[in-house]
Amino acid sequence: MTTGLARVLRAEPWVASVHTAVAGLAIAHYQQHVLARTLGTPDEVPWHASDDWDGAHRGDDAAAAVLCDRLGAVLDRADPAPSRSRNPERLRRR
């Protein structure tokens, strides 16, 4: 699934690279971030903060809706493995 999302993002003309990070500190869950780095982002801007750069790509609502539809199609095709966290007893034992 992540590869499919990255492919969609890499097809955008403003994307230089795609990064991913997994985080989940407070509760037992899986949270994956997929971040697109804007083309031309200076090297001193951290990999996870491209959006903070003033020159970062800013799309309008229509462009965002089209991109969301393309990303959503990848998610709709995904066949996730059964979640092990659906067992509340298992979570309590941690």
mmCIF file of C-alpha atoms in Angstrom:
data_model
loop_
_atom_site.group_PDB
_atom_site.id
_atom_site.type_symbol
_atom_site.label_atom_id
_atom_site.label_comp_id
_atom_site.label_asym_id
_atom_site.label_seq_id
_atom_site.Cartn_x
_atom_site.Cartn_y
_atom_site.Cartn_z
ATOM 1 C CA MET A 1 0.000 0.000 0.000
ATOM 2 C CA THR A 2 2.765 2.453 0.897
ATOM 3 C CA THR A 3 4.465 1.819 -2.427
ATOM 4 C CA GLY A 4 1.231 2.602 -4.256
ATOM 5 C CA LEU A 5 0.778 5.854 -2.336
ATOM 6 C CA ALA A 6 4.386 6.816 -3.050
ATOM 7 C CA ARG A 7 3.897 6.110 -6.770
ATOM 8 C CA VAL A 8 0.884 8.415 -6.886
ATOM 9 C CA LEU A 9 2.806 11.159 -5.115
ATOM 10 C CA ARG A 10 5.947 10.731 -7.252
ATOM 11 C CA ALA A 11 3.799 11.238 -10.362
ATOM 12 C CA GLU A 12 3.049 14.791 -9.205
ATOM 13 C CA PRO A 13 5.319 17.323 -10.961
ATOM 14 C CA TRP A 14 6.067 19.182 -7.718
ATOM 15 C CA VAL A 15 7.300 16.130 -5.760
ATOM 16 C CA ALA A 16 11.054 15.609 -5.419
ATOM 17 C CA SER A 17 10.901 12.587 -3.099
ATOM 18 C CA VAL A 18 8.583 10.668 -0.823
ATOM 19 C CA HIS A 19 9.443 9.724 2.754
ATOM 20 C CA THR A 20 7.666 7.471 5.194
ATOM 21 C CA ALA A 21 7.764 7.210 8.964
ATOM 22 C CA VAL A 22 5.991 4.957 11.414
ATOM 23 C CA ALA A 23 5.010 6.455 14.749
ATOM 24 C CA GLY A 24 2.770 5.521 17.618
ATOM 25 C CA LEU A 25 3.805 6.474 21.104
ATOM 26 C CA ALA A 26 0.811 6.895 23.390
ATOM 27 C CA ILE A 27 -1.426 3.918 22.617
ATOM 28 C CA ALA A 28 -0.999 0.591 20.878
ATOM 29 C CA HIS A 29 -1.638 1.389 17.238
ATOM 30 C CA TYR A 30 0.076 1.648 13.878
ATOM 31 C CA GLN A 31 0.385 5.069 12.332
ATOM 32 C CA GLN A 32 2.298 5.533 9.103
ATOM 33 C CA HIS A 33 3.027 8.937 7.624
ATOM 34 C CA VAL A 34 3.746 9.334 3.924
ATOM 35 C CA LEU A 35 5.357 12.715 3.236
ATOM 36 C CA ALA A 36 6.030 14.332 -0.117
ATOM 37 C CA ARG A 37 9.046 16.649 -0.332
ATOM 38 C CA THR A 38 8.530 19.631 -2.605
ATOM 39 C CA LEU A 39 10.849 19.928 -5.589
ATOM 40 C CA GLY A 40 13.517 22.550 -4.892
ATOM 41 C CA THR A 41 13.331 22.315 -1.109
ATOM 42 C CA PRO A 42 16.670 23.525 0.297
ATOM 43 C CA ASP A 43 18.879 20.845 1.847
ATOM 44 C CA GLU A 44 18.764 22.575 5.237
ATOM 45 C CA VAL A 45 15.003 21.967 5.510
ATOM 46 C CA PRO A 46 14.491 18.673 7.417
ATOM 47 C CA TRP A 47 13.059 15.753 5.421
ATOM 48 C CA HIS A 48 9.852 15.853 7.459
ATOM 49 C CA ALA A 49 9.349 19.629 7.276
ATOM 50 C CA SER A 50 9.210 20.405 3.569
ATOM 51 C CA ASP A 51 5.730 21.841 4.093
ATOM 52 C CA ASP A 52 7.163 24.420 6.516
ATOM 53 C CA TRP A 53 9.314 25.913 3.755
ATOM 54 C CA ASP A 54 7.820 29.097 2.272
ATOM 55 C CA GLY A 55 8.510 27.847 -1.262
ATOM 56 C CA ALA A 56 6.664 24.561 -0.732
ATOM 57 C CA HIS A 57 3.997 23.596 -3.245
ATOM 58 C CA ARG A 58 0.560 24.873 -2.309
ATOM 59 C CA GLY A 59 -2.265 23.399 -4.357
ATOM 60 C CA ASP A 60 -5.804 24.691 -4.568
ATOM 61 C CA ASP A 61 -8.900 22.815 -3.421
ATOM 62 C CA ALA A 62 -9.573 21.310 -6.849
ATOM 63 C CA ALA A 63 -6.020 19.951 -7.186
ATOM 64 C CA ALA A 64 -6.164 18.573 -3.635
ATOM 65 C CA ALA A 65 -9.461 16.806 -4.389
ATOM 66 C CA VAL A 66 -7.986 15.140 -7.506
ATOM 67 C CA LEU A 67 -4.887 14.010 -5.586
ATOM 68 C CA CYS A 68 -7.035 12.698 -2.727
ATOM 69 C CA ASP A 69 -9.114 10.698 -5.202
ATOM 70 C CA ARG A 70 -5.955 9.151 -6.674
ATOM 71 C CA LEU A 71 -4.581 8.313 -3.224
ATOM 72 C CA GLY A 72 -7.970 6.999 -2.117
ATOM 73 C CA ALA A 73 -8.054 4.609 -5.061
ATOM 74 C CA VAL A 74 -4.816 3.046 -3.787
ATOM 75 C CA LEU A 75 -6.282 2.674 -0.310
ATOM 76 C CA ASP A 76 -9.494 1.172 -1.699
ATOM 77 C CA ARG A 77 -7.470 -1.511 -3.513
ATOM 78 C CA ALA A 78 -5.441 -2.372 -0.415
ATOM 79 C CA ASP A 79 -6.144 -5.695 1.240
ATOM 80 C CA PRO A 80 -4.841 -5.163 4.758
ATOM 81 C CA ALA A 81 -3.789 -8.072 6.898
ATOM 82 C CA PRO A 82 -6.102 -8.779 9.835
ATOM 83 C CA SER A 83 -5.343 -6.424 12.684
ATOM 84 C CA ARG A 84 -3.812 -8.075 15.707
ATOM 85 C CA SER A 85 -4.965 -5.125 17.819
ATOM 86 C CA ARG A 86 -8.627 -6.097 17.469
ATOM 87 C CA ASN A 87 -8.212 -8.367 20.477
ATOM 88 C CA PRO A 88 -8.693 -6.063 23.503
ATOM 89 C CA GLU A 89 -7.286 -8.714 25.868
ATOM 90 C CA ARG A 90 -4.029 -8.739 23.955
ATOM 91 C CA LEU A 91 -3.691 -4.975 24.343
ATOM 92 C CA ARG A 92 -4.282 -5.148 28.108
ATOM 93 C CA ARG A 93 -1.395 -7.607 28.534
ATOM 94 C CA ARG A 94 1.209 -5.176 27.226
#
